[in-house]
Amino acid sequence: MSESASETDRPHDEGDELEYRTVLDAAVDAVIIIDGRGLIEFVNRAAERLFDYQSDELLGRSVNILMPQTLRDEHDGYLQRLQRTREPHILGIGREVSAQRRDGTTFAVELAVGEIKGKTPRFIGFIRDIADRQRAENDVRQMRERLTHFGRIATMGEMAAGIAHEINQPLTAIATYAQACQRLLTNPALSMADIVEGLTQIEAQALRAGEVIRRLRSFVKNHEVRREPLDPNQFIEDLLMLAQTDTRHHHVQIRLELGEQLPAVQADPVQLQQVVLNLVRNSIDAMTDVPHAQRIIVLRTRRDENGDVEFMIADRGPGLEPAAREHLFNPFFTTKTGGTGLGLAISQSIVRAHGGKVWYRENPGGGACFLFSLPAMQSK
Amino acid sequence: MQNNTHSHQPTVFVVDDDAAVRDALKFLLRSVGHQVETYASALEFLDAYRDDRPGCLVLDIRMPGMSGLELQEQLVGRRAILPIIFITGHGDVPMAVEAMQAGAMDFIQKPFHDQELLDRINQALTKDAEMRQSIKGLNGIRERLASLTQRERQVMNLVVHGKANKVIAGDLDLSQRTVEIHRARVMEKMQASSLAHLVRMVIEIGEL
């Protein structure tokens, strides 16, 4: 077939022509043949249907009318370079690109291009509509994001008592300063400096309460997933306020062991917070029977042997039963009464989506120890 | 070291892990003329506090590390008399009840009315002063009791049990005159104004 198709310098053999048209018309995928200048020589039935053109409307026209405007110049550039260098750059299989129908609407396609060798080169493109596949992938992604969001709301629900406490603190300080200022104002030996100090503190504490609420809102808001470079230690420091909202209320101390000179990681900060807060929650719950003075959670960052950044959340609870370890990351598996069993499953899916992994090990000094690692960003 | 200068004026000790609440309390208490010391943790306070310092303790019930309840337990263990007012958040009532059962003087929920807190602090300071006064009284009785000779002690024990001089003389194989002399020395050394006074003192220190 390629032999006869390459014979462009003499009329095509009618029989061959008919044969390959028949074959290509039977194909499910759209097939388009263009010459070296990008002019369409042939389209099959599936291509007519896919792009909503009749075959004779396309023949002899530039193939770039089947592309959105943004891709046309790029494509023309390829062809010009090809004519100069005779080296094809656009060959290959399975590229996902955007295509355009007659009515101007665009849609996602998978494109495979082959070269038909001859005196002048020609190219054959196989085009598959992947809108359905993309839609399905989108649905899955949205579902995962919704579940992740749900996980954050659930975590927030479990943190409610701590949150109330954390907002009550600045409110108490504000009320106390305000009452003291009123007292001072009725005192004949009034000191303006004292009043100013009181008012300054009231302002600072009101802002503090607002900051707690702002962080909670941004944590629980359904946000656009967005990867950005994060300094691992800065990330942990930023997270501390939310984490302590929970830990303080349960008499738990957080100890930081932050590694030095860590590379950045590429991550969605809210989702990563979710992973750590969820693990901190689990640790808090694991230590309800531990005496207060021993309720400690260690947050550690370090660079591991592979150069990845490793985060560790370790507690002094009873650790996990061997049987529990197996199912740890399975959805709906929980050792807590009232637990959803989704926390760890969601955490794992977040970490994996970031190209990392999460695992469990016993804390050598007793207790549970969760670790996850994320790839380091190149070039610090 | 600073104890001598403070030992007469009572101090309100504030222990709270939250710097803002701690400073606010200090600000309020100073505005009404109290002497205030603040501590960020139970351990910090335990290290610094000497039992002979009068005052009261305003204590956050919920703290990381050693909690307010655990601090209370330590103080009870070392027989400190400092009255404790717990400050609690919402939903901490069960803990507050536990604290009261362990002898806490009072608890107050955050955020509180200043007057309510100040009233409780004043009550606590009064109670602390009374306790210290009565302990001082008891220690005085014990010291005076210790100054009696063995014979005087024997006479006193029989006197407070209502024995007449003649009976005591017989029991101890002494002359009635000698008993009278010992008895007069006991009243003098114990600074007892009457027999009833002497009996009350002996009861107070649990020797009767």
XYZ file of C-alpha atoms in Angstrom:
588
model
C 0.000 0.000 0.000
C 2.742 2.435 0.907
C 4.475 1.653 -2.381
C 1.513 2.697 -4.462
C 0.741 5.691 -2.259
C 4.281 6.973 -2.618
C 4.074 7.080 -6.383
C 3.000 10.698 -6.533
C 4.743 11.484 -9.796
C 2.320 9.380 -11.833
C -1.430 8.858 -11.620
C -2.480 6.555 -8.832
C -3.426 3.120 -9.748
C -7.221 3.153 -9.607
C -7.447 -0.317 -8.078
C -4.942 0.351 -5.283
C -6.514 3.680 -4.546
C -9.921 2.127 -4.183
C -8.554 -0.647 -2.042
C -6.876 1.488 0.533
C -9.804 3.929 0.661
C -12.100 1.038 1.407
C -9.823 -0.184 4.152
C -9.378 3.232 5.720
C -13.063 4.072 5.499
C -13.783 1.002 7.568
C -11.473 2.226 10.353
C -13.017 3.429 13.596
C -10.401 6.160 13.999
C -10.226 9.205 11.773
C -7.469 8.968 9.166
C -6.035 11.966 7.287
C -3.215 12.016 4.751
C -1.391 15.262 4.029
C 1.480 16.210 1.773
C 4.732 17.857 2.854
C 3.167 21.334 2.776
C 0.352 20.272 5.030
C -2.334 20.080 2.337
C -4.941 17.418 2.800
C -4.874 14.612 0.256
C -7.269 12.218 1.838
C -9.761 11.918 4.708
C -11.690 8.773 5.628
C -15.348 8.509 6.656
C -14.568 8.581 10.352
C -12.662 11.828 9.841
C -15.624 13.341 8.023
C -17.876 12.439 10.918
C -15.435 13.517 13.591
C -14.726 16.953 12.132
C -18.163 17.408 10.528
C -16.871 18.084 6.994
C -17.457 16.427 3.647
C -14.346 14.931 2.116
C -14.316 17.313 -0.888
C -14.502 20.353 1.393
C -11.150 19.361 2.884
C -9.111 18.037 0.001
C -6.378 20.434 -1.018
C -6.802 22.629 2.061
C -4.279 23.027 4.846
C -4.730 20.519 7.629
C -4.444 23.306 10.141
C -8.122 24.194 9.702
C -8.739 21.078 11.802
C -6.769 22.587 14.691
C -7.615 25.368 17.086
C -6.031 28.723 16.189
C -3.466 28.387 18.972
C -1.935 25.265 17.436
C -1.920 26.367 13.791
C 1.250 28.448 13.839
C 3.061 25.773 15.740
C 2.039 23.180 13.171
C 3.057 25.408 10.260
C 6.406 25.835 11.962
C 6.872 22.078 12.101
C 6.189 21.741 8.405
C 8.517 24.602 7.449
C 11.297 23.088 9.473
C 10.600 19.748 7.902
C 10.985 21.237 4.428
C 14.308 22.789 5.451
C 15.801 19.878 7.319
C 13.840 16.937 5.938
C 13.720 15.684 9.480
C 10.253 14.996 10.745
C 9.657 16.196 14.322
C 6.020 15.468 14.692
C 6.019 11.749 14.230
C 4.976 9.570 17.104
C 2.084 7.910 18.740
C -0.281 8.812 21.470
C 0.138 12.576 21.685
C -2.853 14.259 23.248
C -3.756 17.390 21.317
C -6.696 19.622 20.745
C -8.719 19.488 17.503
C -11.370 21.750 16.019
C -14.657 20.876 14.308
C -16.268 22.728 11.461
C -18.369 24.787 13.907
C -15.242 25.948 15.752
C -15.730 23.786 18.858
C -12.598 22.091 20.088
C -12.193 18.625 21.516
C -9.420 16.410 22.836
C -7.903 13.825 20.521
C -5.108 11.334 20.621
C -2.924 11.685 17.540
C -0.511 9.232 15.931
C 1.440 10.321 12.870
C 3.418 8.200 10.438
C 5.479 9.175 7.425
C 4.754 7.682 4.023
C 8.133 7.490 2.323
C 8.425 8.683 -1.292
C 10.102 11.357 -3.401
C 8.081 13.931 -1.564
C 7.103 13.007 1.936
C 3.543 12.495 2.915
C 2.129 11.945 6.351
C -0.733 9.875 7.619
C -2.468 10.812 10.847
C -4.675 8.567 12.949
C -6.947 10.561 15.212
C -9.031 9.233 18.073
C -11.646 11.204 19.965
C -10.734 10.910 23.643
C -13.303 13.330 25.065
C -15.082 10.444 26.764
C -11.895 9.155 28.284
C -10.955 12.621 29.468
C -14.382 13.141 30.895
C -14.084 9.883 32.812
C -10.650 10.890 34.079
C -12.030 14.255 35.085
C -14.890 12.610 36.919
C -12.472 10.414 38.834
C -10.277 13.380 39.674
C -13.243 15.441 40.816
C -14.500 12.547 42.869
C -11.111 12.215 44.492
C -10.982 15.934 45.210
C -14.460 15.880 46.675
C -13.530 12.969 48.888
C -10.361 14.772 49.933
C -12.389 17.840 50.748
C -14.818 15.723 52.705
C -11.834 14.317 54.596
C -10.760 17.834 55.564
C -14.233 18.673 56.820
C -14.273 15.447 58.842
C -10.865 16.270 60.323
C -12.105 19.743 61.147
C -15.132 18.222 62.870
C -12.866 16.121 65.046
C -10.867 19.229 65.870
C -13.964 21.203 66.896
C -13.355 21.099 70.654
C -9.783 22.285 70.185
C -10.871 25.025 67.811
C -13.402 26.336 70.318
C -10.668 26.383 72.938
C -8.224 28.111 70.638
C -10.660 30.931 69.862
C -11.740 31.206 73.466
C -8.172 32.060 74.490
C -7.864 35.385 72.643
C -11.478 36.186 73.551
C -10.618 35.708 77.213
C -7.588 37.960 76.867
C -9.651 40.596 75.038
C -12.413 40.570 77.654
C -9.896 40.772 80.477
C -7.945 43.662 78.952
C -11.164 45.554 78.186
C -12.444 45.114 81.734
C -9.102 46.165 83.190
C -9.043 49.277 80.984
C -12.501 50.242 82.207
C -11.261 49.887 85.751
C -8.193 51.960 85.004
C -10.312 54.731 83.487
C -12.228 55.191 86.744
C -8.987 55.403 88.679
C -7.978 58.989 89.525
C -4.305 58.069 89.112
C -4.997 57.172 85.494
C -1.986 56.141 83.423
C -2.448 56.646 79.697
C 0.429 54.284 79.014
C -1.505 51.458 80.697
C -4.625 52.190 78.667
C -2.601 52.208 75.455
C -1.017 48.892 76.370
C -4.406 47.379 77.070
C -5.817 48.581 73.761
C -2.759 47.365 71.863
C -3.202 43.914 73.356
C -6.910 43.900 72.563
C -6.110 44.636 68.951
C -3.422 41.956 68.766
C -5.680 39.316 70.299
C -8.592 40.173 68.023
C -6.247 39.714 65.060
C -5.033 36.433 66.532
C -8.593 35.093 66.754
C -9.154 36.224 63.180
C -6.006 34.442 62.073
C -7.177 31.152 63.605
C -10.439 31.478 61.700
C -8.677 32.494 58.477
C -6.428 29.428 58.604
C -9.317 27.137 59.339
C -11.296 28.572 56.465
C -8.492 28.188 53.996
C -7.953 24.645 55.233
C -11.550 23.589 54.830
C -12.408 25.579 51.694
C -12.904 23.579 48.518
C -9.944 24.911 46.621
C -8.391 24.475 43.223
C -5.562 21.967 43.603
C -2.379 23.874 43.004
C 1.192 22.641 43.233
C 3.832 25.067 44.342
C 7.376 24.793 45.677
C 7.291 24.368 49.465
C 10.105 24.612 51.955
C 9.419 21.520 54.111
C 10.359 23.194 57.389
C 8.478 26.390 56.638
C 5.508 24.227 55.781
C 5.683 22.499 59.171
C 6.039 25.823 61.009
C 3.017 27.220 59.192
C 1.025 24.155 60.038
C 1.846 24.346 63.716
C -0.907 26.806 64.595
C -3.609 24.488 63.286
C -1.981 21.400 64.726
C -1.676 22.983 68.144
C -5.328 23.948 68.032
C -5.891 20.257 68.410
C -2.942 19.132 70.499
C -3.150 21.785 73.227
C -6.711 20.832 73.934
C -5.594 17.258 74.545
C -2.562 18.112 76.669
C -0.273 16.953 73.900
C 3.074 18.571 73.247
C 4.557 18.828 69.781
C 8.296 18.517 69.435
C 9.917 19.600 66.186
C 13.014 17.950 64.784
C 13.602 19.820 61.569
C 16.399 18.745 59.261
C 18.773 21.318 57.897
C 19.160 22.486 54.317
C 16.261 20.518 52.919
C 15.339 20.833 49.258
C 11.906 22.170 48.347
C 9.063 19.856 47.377
C 6.387 20.493 44.783
C 3.042 20.187 46.541
C -0.421 21.494 47.171
C -0.016 23.088 50.606
C -3.589 22.506 51.771
C -3.581 18.845 50.829
C -0.235 18.330 52.470
C -1.527 20.023 55.623
C -4.413 17.613 55.484
C -2.043 14.650 55.486
C -0.056 15.902 58.473
C -3.075 17.105 60.480
C -4.760 13.793 59.908
C -1.729 11.901 61.199
C -1.482 14.281 64.167
C -5.180 13.622 64.909
C -4.561 9.887 64.899
C -1.644 10.335 67.268
C -3.732 12.434 69.643
C -6.453 9.799 69.679
C -3.859 7.091 70.269
C -2.605 8.809 73.415
C -5.853 9.363 75.341
C -4.779 6.799 77.949
C -1.222 8.089 78.233
C -0.329 10.326 81.218
C -0.289 13.981 80.222
C 3.422 14.519 80.706
C 4.204 11.728 78.238
C 1.851 12.864 75.494
C 4.346 13.930 72.914
C 4.190 14.037 69.138
C 7.439 14.388 67.240
C 7.314 16.061 63.827
C 10.535 15.394 61.992
C 11.791 16.367 58.560
C 14.937 15.033 56.955
C 16.504 14.170 53.644
C 16.482 10.438 53.098
C 19.030 8.177 51.407
C 17.417 8.725 47.986
C 17.572 12.474 48.360
C 13.803 12.674 48.913
C 12.271 14.690 51.731
C 10.908 12.501 54.495
C 8.287 13.669 56.992
C 7.725 11.706 60.193
C 4.880 11.907 62.706
C 5.587 9.789 65.792
C 3.621 9.367 69.015
C 3.883 7.622 72.390
C 0.605 5.724 72.168
C 0.283 1.949 72.222
C 1.251 1.545 68.551
C -0.669 -0.690 66.176
C -1.668 -4.325 66.427
C 0.033 -6.445 63.746
C -3.422 -7.237 62.317
C -4.243 -3.547 62.011
C -1.008 -2.769 60.195
C -2.070 -4.810 57.178
C -5.286 -2.909 56.517
C -4.076 0.463 57.648
C -4.508 2.292 54.371
C -7.670 0.499 53.243
C -10.715 2.741 52.983
C -13.240 2.281 55.788
C -10.768 0.382 57.954
C -10.632 2.008 61.374
C -9.567 1.121 64.900
C -11.350 4.137 66.365
C -14.923 4.158 67.521
C -16.662 6.745 65.406
C -13.797 6.870 62.889
C -14.641 7.049 59.179
C -11.704 4.919 58.145
C -10.986 7.396 55.367
C -8.228 9.506 56.897
C -5.289 7.286 56.047
C -6.733 6.186 52.720
C -7.098 9.830 51.694
C -3.652 10.689 53.033
C -2.152 7.896 51.009
C -3.912 8.967 47.836
C -2.709 12.554 48.348
C 0.880 11.500 48.928
C 0.826 9.172 45.923
C -0.646 11.882 43.707
C 2.393 13.940 44.716
C 4.704 11.167 43.568
C 5.532 10.091 47.098
C 4.830 7.185 49.405
C 3.565 6.729 52.931
C 4.306 3.904 55.345
C 4.124 2.821 58.958
C 6.627 1.499 61.417
C 6.831 0.958 65.150
C 8.332 3.794 67.128
C 11.437 2.217 68.705
C 10.654 3.891 72.033
C 7.022 2.667 71.895
C 4.153 4.118 69.928
C 3.228 4.565 66.305
C 5.311 6.214 63.648
C 3.995 7.311 60.269
C 6.329 8.466 57.554
C 5.858 9.833 54.093
C 8.351 11.034 51.564
C 8.052 13.396 48.632
C 10.445 13.826 45.726
C 12.836 16.731 46.141
C 12.569 19.475 43.534
C 15.610 19.694 41.290
C 18.086 22.569 41.588
C 17.923 24.379 44.869
C 16.048 34.706 98.004
C 13.246 37.111 97.190
C 11.028 35.227 99.616
C 11.803 37.484 102.541
C 10.664 40.584 100.748
C 7.481 38.866 99.620
C 6.647 36.827 102.659
C 4.230 39.311 104.125
C 2.407 40.607 101.101
C 0.365 37.893 99.405
C 1.007 37.133 95.736
C -1.412 35.976 93.089
C 0.400 33.266 91.153
C -0.903 32.790 87.619
C -0.054 29.617 85.690
C -1.287 29.469 82.097
C 0.472 28.221 78.980
C -1.193 30.885 76.843
C 0.925 34.032 76.966
C -1.974 36.311 76.044
C -4.263 35.056 78.794
C -1.384 35.127 81.265
C -0.444 38.700 80.451
C -4.074 39.821 80.457
C -4.567 38.390 83.943
C -1.420 40.083 85.146
C -2.596 43.370 83.657
C -6.002 43.086 85.338
C -4.695 41.985 88.726
C -2.055 44.712 88.787
C -4.671 47.292 87.879
C -6.405 46.517 91.170
C -3.161 46.503 93.126
C -2.361 42.816 93.506
C 1.161 41.552 93.489
C 1.307 39.098 90.575
C 3.722 36.476 89.313
C 3.097 34.548 86.112
C 4.364 31.163 84.990
C 4.073 29.521 81.577
C 3.992 25.950 82.828
C 3.180 23.861 85.874
C 6.787 22.719 86.194
C 8.125 26.249 86.060
C 5.828 27.170 88.932
C 6.632 24.056 90.983
C 10.332 24.820 90.713
C 9.933 28.404 91.796
C 7.269 28.215 94.471
C 8.141 27.925 98.156
C 5.336 26.789 100.417
C 5.870 29.600 102.896
C 4.855 32.229 100.344
C 1.303 33.410 100.994
C -1.218 34.124 98.264
C -3.334 32.064 95.904
C -2.939 30.227 92.637
C -4.908 30.996 89.503
C -4.395 27.886 87.418
C -5.326 26.921 83.867
C -6.738 23.423 84.001
C -5.690 22.481 80.457
C -2.013 22.712 79.676
C 0.365 20.600 77.656
C 2.891 18.696 79.720
C 1.844 18.788 83.351
C -1.823 19.754 83.494
C -3.452 21.936 86.120
C -4.897 18.865 87.829
C -1.479 17.237 88.043
C 0.021 20.388 89.512
C -2.735 20.423 92.109
C -1.910 16.816 92.973
C 1.759 17.711 93.453
C 0.905 20.634 95.722
C -1.464 18.528 97.809
C 1.278 15.894 98.012
C 3.701 18.341 99.491
C 1.066 19.731 101.854
C 1.077 23.199 100.379
C -1.922 25.171 101.559
C -2.041 27.681 98.694
C -5.731 27.912 97.638
C -6.329 27.181 93.953
C -8.795 28.839 91.606
C -8.999 26.909 88.348
C -9.727 28.634 85.079
C -11.453 26.343 82.623
C -12.774 26.412 79.078
C -16.212 25.330 77.949
C -16.773 21.641 78.362
C -14.159 21.300 81.082
C -16.725 20.997 83.870
C -16.021 17.314 84.574
C -12.361 18.165 85.118
C -13.326 21.121 87.277
C -15.458 18.859 89.444
C -12.508 16.530 89.853
C -10.386 19.496 90.876
C -12.957 20.575 93.463
C -13.073 17.067 94.894
C -9.305 17.227 95.251
C -9.701 20.373 97.320
C -9.643 23.231 94.809
C -11.231 26.341 96.206
C -13.156 27.366 93.106
C -13.273 27.348 89.329
C -14.236 29.975 86.819
C -14.987 29.607 83.120
C -13.220 31.530 80.399
C -14.009 34.203 79.391
C -14.929 35.529 82.848
C -16.233 38.723 84.405
C -13.382 40.505 86.085
C -15.395 41.167 89.243
C -16.234 37.500 89.582
C -12.575 36.559 89.342
C -11.441 39.344 91.668
C -14.025 38.347 94.295
C -12.802 34.777 94.209
C -9.208 35.851 94.435
C -10.013 37.984 97.463
C -11.799 35.064 99.111
C -8.840 32.835 98.367
C -6.359 35.329 99.811
C -8.463 35.642 102.966
C -8.638 31.879 103.302
C -4.901 31.569 102.768
C -4.185 34.187 105.450
C -6.501 32.437 107.907
C -4.914 29.087 107.229
C -1.454 30.480 107.672
C -2.553 32.223 110.859
C -4.014 29.052 112.293
C -0.983 27.016 111.293
C 1.177 29.618 112.927
C -1.022 29.293 116.050
C -0.712 25.532 116.064
C 3.030 25.727 115.602
C 3.149 28.093 118.597
C 1.223 25.633 120.747
C 3.519 22.813 119.663
C 6.603 24.871 120.489
C 5.282 25.736 123.928
C 4.301 22.142 124.522
C 7.825 21.101 123.635
C 9.205 23.475 126.282
C 7.511 21.533 129.124
C 9.612 19.185 131.218
C 8.638 15.556 131.275
C 7.108 15.919 134.706
C 5.145 19.026 133.701
C 3.869 17.111 130.654
C 2.667 14.292 132.891
C 0.890 16.747 135.152
C -0.699 18.524 132.193
C -2.025 15.305 130.687
C -3.785 14.473 133.946
C -5.042 18.049 134.379
C -6.655 18.167 130.966
C -8.285 14.838 131.697
C -10.058 16.570 134.596
C -8.114 14.985 137.469
C -7.977 16.965 140.740
C -4.571 17.932 142.178
C -4.992 15.450 145.001
C -5.623 12.576 142.567
C -2.675 13.649 140.416
C -0.437 13.737 143.475
C -1.501 10.179 144.273
C -1.042 8.947 140.657
C 2.413 10.464 140.306
C 3.501 9.832 143.882
C 4.145 13.531 144.505
C 3.104 15.944 147.220
C 0.010 17.998 146.442
C 2.129 21.120 146.852
C 4.568 19.943 144.153
C 1.694 19.215 141.788
C 0.382 22.755 142.320
C 3.791 24.195 141.439
C 4.056 22.078 138.245
C 0.532 22.980 137.316
C 1.239 26.705 137.668
C 4.384 26.293 135.494
C 2.325 24.472 132.814
C -0.250 27.287 132.683
C 2.489 29.841 132.459
C 4.571 28.073 129.795
C 1.523 27.223 127.679
C 0.289 30.799 128.031
C -3.095 29.426 129.060
C -5.474 31.955 130.574
C -7.724 29.258 132.016
C -8.096 25.519 132.253
C -10.601 25.687 129.356
C -8.026 27.526 127.244
C -5.428 24.891 127.967
C -7.851 22.099 127.044
C -8.734 23.835 123.748
C -5.070 24.185 122.787
C -4.365 20.536 123.483
C -7.390 19.547 121.404
C -6.313 21.803 118.529
C -3.002 20.066 118.120
C -4.680 16.713 118.377
C -3.109 15.567 121.615
C -6.410 14.965 123.356
